[in-house]
Amino acid sequence: MKTGVLGTGMVGRLLAQKLKESGNEVMIGTRNVEETLAKSGQDSMRNPAFKEWQGNNPGIQLGTFADTAKFGEIIFVATFGNAATHAIELAGKKNFANKLVVDVTNPLDFSKGVPPQFTATVGNSLGEQIQKLLPQSQVVKAFNAVSMHIVVNPKREDGVPVLFIAGNDKDAKNKVADIAKGWGWQDVIDYGDITESFWLEALSMIWIRYAFKNNSWTHAFAFLRE
């Protein structure tokens, strides 16, 4: 399947690699292709320059946000949260129509350092903002509450964590659950419609604040129930 990933940072790169490994045709999208390819050295997160990374992943195409949205039958939004809606605007809302859009973003403000501040409010989560921006798309909030290296390889030493997803369209959520199970997720919980995105984004803050307080990035959530 043709799959688009908006965002060339660590999250987008890990997603693109896993999607390619899973047998998909993958394009990763950026604001400006020439600028992205011209960058050298490590970024602020110590990721290698994109050109170097792409050299090690030659099957993954690079395009603009618009190219990527047109290309993908499924589109993952993997930009920084504060850039997500702008990236979609740049990509052209019409290019998302009647497509599954997987939102993995979180509403974080790093302006005061770390840990970041949480900027969502009830009724105005990023998942809801994206669904309102793309009324003809099936938006599913997923993969946002743990680090991406766990998303693409969920088995932990003590088992497999739980994955919560939310969205308005049942078939779209089933497709995301199938993707997740193909990556090794065993416990996928449909948390409800897209308004529940706020609580999934809030859950991510528990993971994030623990990570910064303990300098640990390997934890995940289990959910015990009868």
C-alpha atoms as a PDB file:
ATOM      1  CA  MET A   1       0.000   0.000   0.000  1.00  0.00           C
ATOM      2  CA  LYS A   2       1.165   3.537  -0.703  1.00  0.00           C
ATOM      3  CA  THR A   3       1.777   5.249   2.624  1.00  0.00           C
ATOM      4  CA  GLY A   4       2.741   8.837   3.355  1.00  0.00           C
ATOM      5  CA  VAL A   5       4.493  10.119   6.466  1.00  0.00           C
ATOM      6  CA  LEU A   6       4.504  13.857   7.186  1.00  0.00           C
ATOM      7  CA  GLY A   7       7.631  14.734   9.123  1.00  0.00           C
ATOM      8  CA  THR A   8      11.308  13.892   8.666  1.00  0.00           C
ATOM      9  CA  GLY A   9      12.352  13.843  12.317  1.00  0.00           C
ATOM     10  CA  MET A  10      13.055  10.756  14.387  1.00  0.00           C
ATOM     11  CA  VAL A  11       9.365   9.854  14.714  1.00  0.00           C
ATOM     12  CA  GLY A  12       8.704  10.120  10.986  1.00  0.00           C
ATOM     13  CA  ARG A  13      11.873   8.219  10.108  1.00  0.00           C
ATOM     14  CA  LEU A  14      11.125   5.290  12.428  1.00  0.00           C
ATOM     15  CA  LEU A  15       7.573   5.106  11.119  1.00  0.00           C
ATOM     16  CA  ALA A  16       8.750   5.206   7.515  1.00  0.00           C
ATOM     17  CA  GLN A  17      11.288   2.447   8.148  1.00  0.00           C
ATOM     18  CA  LYS A  18       8.703   0.205   9.821  1.00  0.00           C
ATOM     19  CA  LEU A  19       6.105   0.833   7.124  1.00  0.00           C
ATOM     20  CA  LYS A  20       8.639  -0.020   4.421  1.00  0.00           C
ATOM     21  CA  GLU A  21       9.728  -3.127   6.329  1.00  0.00           C
ATOM     22  CA  SER A  22       6.035  -4.121   6.486  1.00  0.00           C
ATOM     23  CA  GLY A  23       5.799  -4.139   2.693  1.00  0.00           C
ATOM     24  CA  ASN A  24       4.433  -0.677   1.959  1.00  0.00           C
ATOM     25  CA  GLU A  25       5.563   1.869  -0.613  1.00  0.00           C
ATOM     26  CA  VAL A  26       6.586   4.850   1.497  1.00  0.00           C
ATOM     27  CA  MET A  27       7.090   8.548   0.900  1.00  0.00           C
ATOM     28  CA  ILE A  28       8.204  10.841   3.708  1.00  0.00           C
ATOM     29  CA  GLY A  29       7.227  14.491   3.479  1.00  0.00           C
ATOM     30  CA  THR A  30       8.985  17.736   4.338  1.00  0.00           C
ATOM     31  CA  ARG A  31       8.283  21.430   3.937  1.00  0.00           C
ATOM     32  CA  ASN A  32      11.193  21.988   1.532  1.00  0.00           C
ATOM     33  CA  VAL A  33      12.952  19.067  -0.158  1.00  0.00           C
ATOM     34  CA  GLU A  34      16.067  21.010  -1.178  1.00  0.00           C
ATOM     35  CA  GLU A  35      16.617  22.415   2.319  1.00  0.00           C
ATOM     36  CA  THR A  36      16.090  19.010   3.919  1.00  0.00           C
ATOM     37  CA  LEU A  37      18.637  17.374   1.622  1.00  0.00           C
ATOM     38  CA  ALA A  38      21.114  20.229   2.080  1.00  0.00           C
ATOM     39  CA  LYS A  39      21.355  19.870   5.849  1.00  0.00           C
ATOM     40  CA  SER A  40      24.506  18.268   7.212  1.00  0.00           C
ATOM     41  CA  GLY A  41      25.590  16.978  10.588  1.00  0.00           C
ATOM     42  CA  GLN A  42      23.333  15.872  13.408  1.00  0.00           C
ATOM     43  CA  ASP A  43      20.157  17.726  14.356  1.00  0.00           C
ATOM     44  CA  SER A  44      19.287  18.870  17.876  1.00  0.00           C
ATOM     45  CA  MET A  45      18.081  15.354  18.714  1.00  0.00           C
ATOM     46  CA  ARG A  46      21.364  13.853  17.477  1.00  0.00           C
ATOM     47  CA  ASN A  47      19.723  12.284  14.446  1.00  0.00           C
ATOM     48  CA  PRO A  48      21.963  12.046  11.379  1.00  0.00           C
ATOM     49  CA  ALA A  49      21.346  14.418   8.475  1.00  0.00           C
ATOM     50  CA  PHE A  50      18.375  13.318   6.409  1.00  0.00           C
ATOM     51  CA  LYS A  51      20.493  12.722   3.304  1.00  0.00           C
ATOM     52  CA  GLU A  52      22.667  10.294   5.239  1.00  0.00           C
ATOM     53  CA  TRP A  53      19.604   8.544   6.670  1.00  0.00           C
ATOM     54  CA  GLN A  54      17.981   8.261   3.246  1.00  0.00           C
ATOM     55  CA  GLY A  55      21.185   6.753   1.875  1.00  0.00           C
ATOM     56  CA  ASN A  56      20.708   3.955   4.380  1.00  0.00           C
ATOM     57  CA  ASN A  57      17.012   3.646   3.477  1.00  0.00           C
ATOM     58  CA  PRO A  58      17.018   3.953  -0.316  1.00  0.00           C
ATOM     59  CA  GLY A  59      13.528   2.551  -0.810  1.00  0.00           C
ATOM     60  CA  ILE A  60      11.900   5.480   0.999  1.00  0.00           C
ATOM     61  CA  GLN A  61      11.030   8.434  -1.215  1.00  0.00           C
ATOM     62  CA  LEU A  62      11.227  12.075  -0.163  1.00  0.00           C
ATOM     63  CA  GLY A  63       8.693  14.651  -1.282  1.00  0.00           C
ATOM     64  CA  THR A  64       6.997  17.836  -0.203  1.00  0.00           C
ATOM     65  CA  PHE A  65       4.068  17.660   2.189  1.00  0.00           C
ATOM     66  CA  ALA A  66       1.763  17.995  -0.840  1.00  0.00           C
ATOM     67  CA  ASP A  67       3.586  15.257  -2.784  1.00  0.00           C
ATOM     68  CA  THR A  68       3.317  12.954   0.209  1.00  0.00           C
ATOM     69  CA  ALA A  69      -0.361  13.612   0.865  1.00  0.00           C
ATOM     70  CA  LYS A  70      -1.170  12.952  -2.790  1.00  0.00           C
ATOM     71  CA  PHE A  71       0.941   9.786  -2.785  1.00  0.00           C
ATOM     72  CA  GLY A  72      -0.398   8.145   0.362  1.00  0.00           C
ATOM     73  CA  GLU A  73      -3.495   5.991   0.543  1.00  0.00           C
ATOM     74  CA  ILE A  74      -2.871   6.167   4.284  1.00  0.00           C
ATOM     75  CA  ILE A  75      -1.152   9.223   5.747  1.00  0.00           C
ATOM     76  CA  PHE A  76       0.635   9.427   9.103  1.00  0.00           C
ATOM     77  CA  VAL A  77       0.994  12.880  10.664  1.00  0.00           C
ATOM     78  CA  ALA A  78       4.326  12.730  12.493  1.00  0.00           C
ATOM     79  CA  THR A  79       5.436  16.360  12.725  1.00  0.00           C
ATOM     80  CA  PHE A  80       5.932  18.268  15.955  1.00  0.00           C
ATOM     81  CA  GLY A  81       2.488  18.830  17.418  1.00  0.00           C
ATOM     82  CA  ASN A  82       2.620  22.612  17.067  1.00  0.00           C
ATOM     83  CA  ALA A  83       3.350  22.197  13.338  1.00  0.00           C
ATOM     84  CA  ALA A  84       0.784  19.516  12.517  1.00  0.00           C
ATOM     85  CA  THR A  85      -2.131  21.627  11.300  1.00  0.00           C
ATOM     86  CA  HIS A  86       0.199  23.940   9.362  1.00  0.00           C
ATOM     87  CA  ALA A  87       1.815  20.955   7.646  1.00  0.00           C
ATOM     88  CA  ILE A  88      -1.631  19.723   6.625  1.00  0.00           C
ATOM     89  CA  GLU A  89      -2.518  23.169   5.256  1.00  0.00           C
ATOM     90  CA  LEU A  90       0.714  23.196   3.246  1.00  0.00           C
ATOM     91  CA  ALA A  91      -0.032  19.704   1.950  1.00  0.00           C
ATOM     92  CA  GLY A  92      -3.459  20.762   0.681  1.00  0.00           C
ATOM     93  CA  LYS A  93      -6.566  19.540   2.492  1.00  0.00           C
ATOM     94  CA  LYS A  94      -8.021  18.125  -0.715  1.00  0.00           C
ATOM     95  CA  ASN A  95      -5.144  15.641  -0.866  1.00  0.00           C
ATOM     96  CA  PHE A  96      -6.385  13.990   2.334  1.00  0.00           C
ATOM     97  CA  ALA A  97     -10.013  13.566   1.256  1.00  0.00           C
ATOM     98  CA  ASN A  98     -11.485  10.084   1.773  1.00  0.00           C
ATOM     99  CA  LYS A  99      -8.226   8.789   3.250  1.00  0.00           C
ATOM    100  CA  LEU A 100      -7.234   7.314   6.580  1.00  0.00           C
ATOM    101  CA  VAL A 101      -5.117   9.816   8.509  1.00  0.00           C
ATOM    102  CA  VAL A 102      -3.223   8.496  11.533  1.00  0.00           C
ATOM    103  CA  ASP A 103      -2.371  11.254  14.017  1.00  0.00           C
ATOM    104  CA  VAL A 104       0.626  10.379  16.218  1.00  0.00           C
ATOM    105  CA  THR A 105       1.261  13.945  17.442  1.00  0.00           C
ATOM    106  CA  ASN A 106       1.127  15.492  20.920  1.00  0.00           C
ATOM    107  CA  PRO A 107       0.403  19.125  21.909  1.00  0.00           C
ATOM    108  CA  LEU A 108       3.713  20.061  23.525  1.00  0.00           C
ATOM    109  CA  ASP A 109       5.336  23.417  24.250  1.00  0.00           C
ATOM    110  CA  PHE A 110       9.123  23.303  24.795  1.00  0.00           C
ATOM    111  CA  SER A 111       9.534  27.083  25.085  1.00  0.00           C
ATOM    112  CA  LYS A 112      10.210  26.849  28.827  1.00  0.00           C
ATOM    113  CA  GLY A 113      12.519  23.862  28.549  1.00  0.00           C
ATOM    114  CA  VAL A 114      11.854  20.291  29.615  1.00  0.00           C
ATOM    115  CA  PRO A 115       9.705  18.584  30.488  1.00  0.00           C
ATOM    116  CA  PRO A 116       7.436  20.305  27.964  1.00  0.00           C
ATOM    117  CA  GLN A 117       4.120  21.915  28.820  1.00  0.00           C
ATOM    118  CA  PHE A 118       0.840  20.330  27.736  1.00  0.00           C
ATOM    119  CA  THR A 119      -1.223  22.725  25.589  1.00  0.00           C
ATOM    120  CA  ALA A 120      -4.410  20.808  24.765  1.00  0.00           C
ATOM    121  CA  THR A 121      -7.730  21.591  26.395  1.00  0.00           C
ATOM    122  CA  VAL A 122     -10.860  19.478  26.610  1.00  0.00           C
ATOM    123  CA  GLY A 123     -12.641  19.700  23.269  1.00  0.00           C
ATOM    124  CA  ASN A 124      -9.581  21.074  21.505  1.00  0.00           C
ATOM    125  CA  SER A 125      -7.105  18.225  21.333  1.00  0.00           C
ATOM    126  CA  LEU A 126      -4.808  17.901  18.339  1.00  0.00           C
ATOM    127  CA  GLY A 127      -6.755  14.877  17.177  1.00  0.00           C
ATOM    128  CA  GLU A 128      -9.952  16.929  17.157  1.00  0.00           C
ATOM    129  CA  GLN A 129      -8.258  19.866  15.443  1.00  0.00           C
ATOM    130  CA  ILE A 130      -7.005  17.613  12.664  1.00  0.00           C
ATOM    131  CA  GLN A 131     -10.405  15.961  12.207  1.00  0.00           C
ATOM    132  CA  LYS A 132     -12.088  19.386  11.996  1.00  0.00           C
ATOM    133  CA  LEU A 133      -9.493  20.492   9.469  1.00  0.00           C
ATOM    134  CA  LEU A 134     -10.067  17.321   7.412  1.00  0.00           C
ATOM    135  CA  PRO A 135     -13.819  16.620   7.606  1.00  0.00           C
ATOM    136  CA  GLN A 136     -13.677  14.265   4.601  1.00  0.00           C
ATOM    137  CA  SER A 137     -10.909  12.142   6.147  1.00  0.00           C
ATOM    138  CA  GLN A 138     -11.035   9.349   8.697  1.00  0.00           C
ATOM    139  CA  VAL A 139      -8.693  10.544  11.454  1.00  0.00           C
ATOM    140  CA  VAL A 140      -7.462   8.057  14.054  1.00  0.00           C
ATOM    141  CA  LYS A 141      -5.411   9.082  17.083  1.00  0.00           C
ATOM    142  CA  ALA A 142      -2.825   6.380  17.776  1.00  0.00           C
ATOM    143  CA  PHE A 143       0.800   5.616  18.663  1.00  0.00           C
ATOM    144  CA  ASN A 144       1.252   8.867  20.615  1.00  0.00           C
ATOM    145  CA  ALA A 145       1.661   7.725  24.226  1.00  0.00           C
ATOM    146  CA  VAL A 146       5.045   5.955  24.060  1.00  0.00           C
ATOM    147  CA  SER A 147       8.263   6.601  22.172  1.00  0.00           C
ATOM    148  CA  MET A 148       8.317   5.627  18.516  1.00  0.00           C
ATOM    149  CA  HIS A 149      11.005   2.992  18.992  1.00  0.00           C
ATOM    150  CA  ILE A 150       8.477   1.168  21.218  1.00  0.00           C
ATOM    151  CA  VAL A 151       5.656   1.760  18.727  1.00  0.00           C
ATOM    152  CA  VAL A 152       7.547  -0.086  16.004  1.00  0.00           C
ATOM    153  CA  ASN A 153       8.821  -2.816  18.354  1.00  0.00           C
ATOM    154  CA  PRO A 154       6.331  -3.080  21.238  1.00  0.00           C
ATOM    155  CA  LYS A 155       7.513  -6.274  22.908  1.00  0.00           C
ATOM    156  CA  ARG A 156       9.121  -5.379  26.232  1.00  0.00           C
ATOM    157  CA  GLU A 157      11.012  -7.644  28.603  1.00  0.00           C
ATOM    158  CA  ASP A 158       7.882  -8.046  30.733  1.00  0.00           C
ATOM    159  CA  GLY A 159       5.385  -8.334  27.878  1.00  0.00           C
ATOM    160  CA  VAL A 160       3.570  -6.179  25.351  1.00  0.00           C
ATOM    161  CA  PRO A 161       2.011  -2.856  26.446  1.00  0.00           C
ATOM    162  CA  VAL A 162      -1.476  -1.599  25.735  1.00  0.00           C
ATOM    163  CA  LEU A 163      -2.304   0.679  22.800  1.00  0.00           C
ATOM    164  CA  PHE A 164      -5.248   3.086  22.989  1.00  0.00           C
ATOM    165  CA  ILE A 165      -6.738   4.492  19.791  1.00  0.00           C
ATOM    166  CA  ALA A 166      -9.595   6.923  19.111  1.00  0.00           C
ATOM    167  CA  GLY A 167     -11.538   8.053  16.061  1.00  0.00           C
ATOM    168  CA  ASN A 168     -14.995   8.467  14.605  1.00  0.00           C
ATOM    169  CA  ASP A 169     -14.808   5.758  11.939  1.00  0.00           C
ATOM    170  CA  LYS A 170     -14.921   2.126  13.080  1.00  0.00           C
ATOM    171  CA  ASP A 171     -13.422   0.714   9.868  1.00  0.00           C
ATOM    172  CA  ALA A 172     -10.546   3.198  10.040  1.00  0.00           C
ATOM    173  CA  LYS A 173      -9.815   2.187  13.628  1.00  0.00           C
ATOM    174  CA  ASN A 174      -9.883  -1.471  12.629  1.00  0.00           C
ATOM    175  CA  LYS A 175      -7.294  -0.743   9.924  1.00  0.00           C
ATOM    176  CA  VAL A 176      -5.029   0.990  12.429  1.00  0.00           C
ATOM    177  CA  ALA A 177      -5.466  -1.896  14.857  1.00  0.00           C
ATOM    178  CA  ASP A 178      -4.472  -4.319  12.098  1.00  0.00           C
ATOM    179  CA  ILE A 179      -1.335  -2.273  11.382  1.00  0.00           C
ATOM    180  CA  ALA A 180      -0.483  -2.259  15.086  1.00  0.00           C
ATOM    181  CA  LYS A 181      -1.011  -5.996  15.469  1.00  0.00           C
ATOM    182  CA  GLY A 182       1.204  -6.592  12.467  1.00  0.00           C
ATOM    183  CA  TRP A 183       3.945  -4.756  14.375  1.00  0.00           C
ATOM    184  CA  GLY A 184       3.453  -6.912  17.465  1.00  0.00           C
ATOM    185  CA  TRP A 185       0.842  -5.031  19.511  1.00  0.00           C
ATOM    186  CA  GLN A 186      -1.469  -7.549  21.160  1.00  0.00           C
ATOM    187  CA  ASP A 187      -3.751  -5.351  23.268  1.00  0.00           C
ATOM    188  CA  VAL A 188      -5.368  -2.588  21.202  1.00  0.00           C
ATOM    189  CA  ILE A 189      -8.237  -0.749  22.896  1.00  0.00           C
ATOM    190  CA  ASP A 190     -10.745   1.367  21.007  1.00  0.00           C
ATOM    191  CA  TYR A 191     -11.142   4.268  23.442  1.00  0.00           C
ATOM    192  CA  GLY A 192     -13.983   5.935  21.558  1.00  0.00           C
ATOM    193  CA  ASP A 193     -14.539   8.746  19.100  1.00  0.00           C
ATOM    194  CA  ILE A 194     -12.100  11.504  18.195  1.00  0.00           C
ATOM    195  CA  THR A 195     -13.145  13.642  21.186  1.00  0.00           C
ATOM    196  CA  GLU A 196     -11.324  11.101  23.358  1.00  0.00           C
ATOM    197  CA  SER A 197      -8.050  12.240  21.784  1.00  0.00           C
ATOM    198  CA  PHE A 198      -7.623  14.688  24.635  1.00  0.00           C
ATOM    199  CA  TRP A 199      -7.255  11.858  27.133  1.00  0.00           C
ATOM    200  CA  LEU A 200      -4.840   9.929  24.915  1.00  0.00           C
ATOM    201  CA  GLU A 201      -2.747  13.071  24.557  1.00  0.00           C
ATOM    202  CA  ALA A 202      -2.934  13.642  28.319  1.00  0.00           C
ATOM    203  CA  LEU A 203      -1.784  10.043  28.845  1.00  0.00           C
ATOM    204  CA  SER A 204       1.297  10.810  26.793  1.00  0.00           C
ATOM    205  CA  MET A 205       2.291  13.443  29.362  1.00  0.00           C
ATOM    206  CA  ILE A 206       2.615  10.775  32.051  1.00  0.00           C
ATOM    207  CA  TRP A 207       5.046   8.935  29.792  1.00  0.00           C
ATOM    208  CA  ILE A 208       6.905  12.129  28.845  1.00  0.00           C
ATOM    209  CA  ARG A 209       7.236  13.578  32.361  1.00  0.00           C
ATOM    210  CA  TYR A 210       8.427  10.259  33.764  1.00  0.00           C
ATOM    211  CA  ALA A 211      10.964  10.034  30.942  1.00  0.00           C
ATOM    212  CA  PHE A 212      12.477  13.437  31.644  1.00  0.00           C
ATOM    213  CA  LYS A 213      12.417  13.038  35.431  1.00  0.00           C
ATOM    214  CA  ASN A 214      14.192   9.677  35.252  1.00  0.00           C
ATOM    215  CA  ASN A 215      16.155  10.016  32.011  1.00  0.00           C
ATOM    216  CA  SER A 216      14.502   6.782  30.916  1.00  0.00           C
ATOM    217  CA  TRP A 217      12.794   6.214  27.587  1.00  0.00           C
ATOM    218  CA  THR A 218      11.912   2.523  27.619  1.00  0.00           C
ATOM    219  CA  HIS A 219       8.767   2.433  29.758  1.00  0.00           C
ATOM    220  CA  ALA A 220       5.245   1.711  28.511  1.00  0.00           C
ATOM    221  CA  PHE A 221       1.735   1.191  29.856  1.00  0.00           C
ATOM    222  CA  ALA A 222      -0.027  -2.043  30.777  1.00  0.00           C
ATOM    223  CA  PHE A 223      -3.765  -2.126  31.431  1.00  0.00           C
ATOM    224  CA  LEU A 224      -5.115  -4.791  33.764  1.00  0.00           C
ATOM    225  CA  ARG A 225      -8.832  -5.557  33.534  1.00  0.00           C
ATOM    226  CA  GLU A 226     -11.223  -8.464  33.819  1.00  0.00           C
END
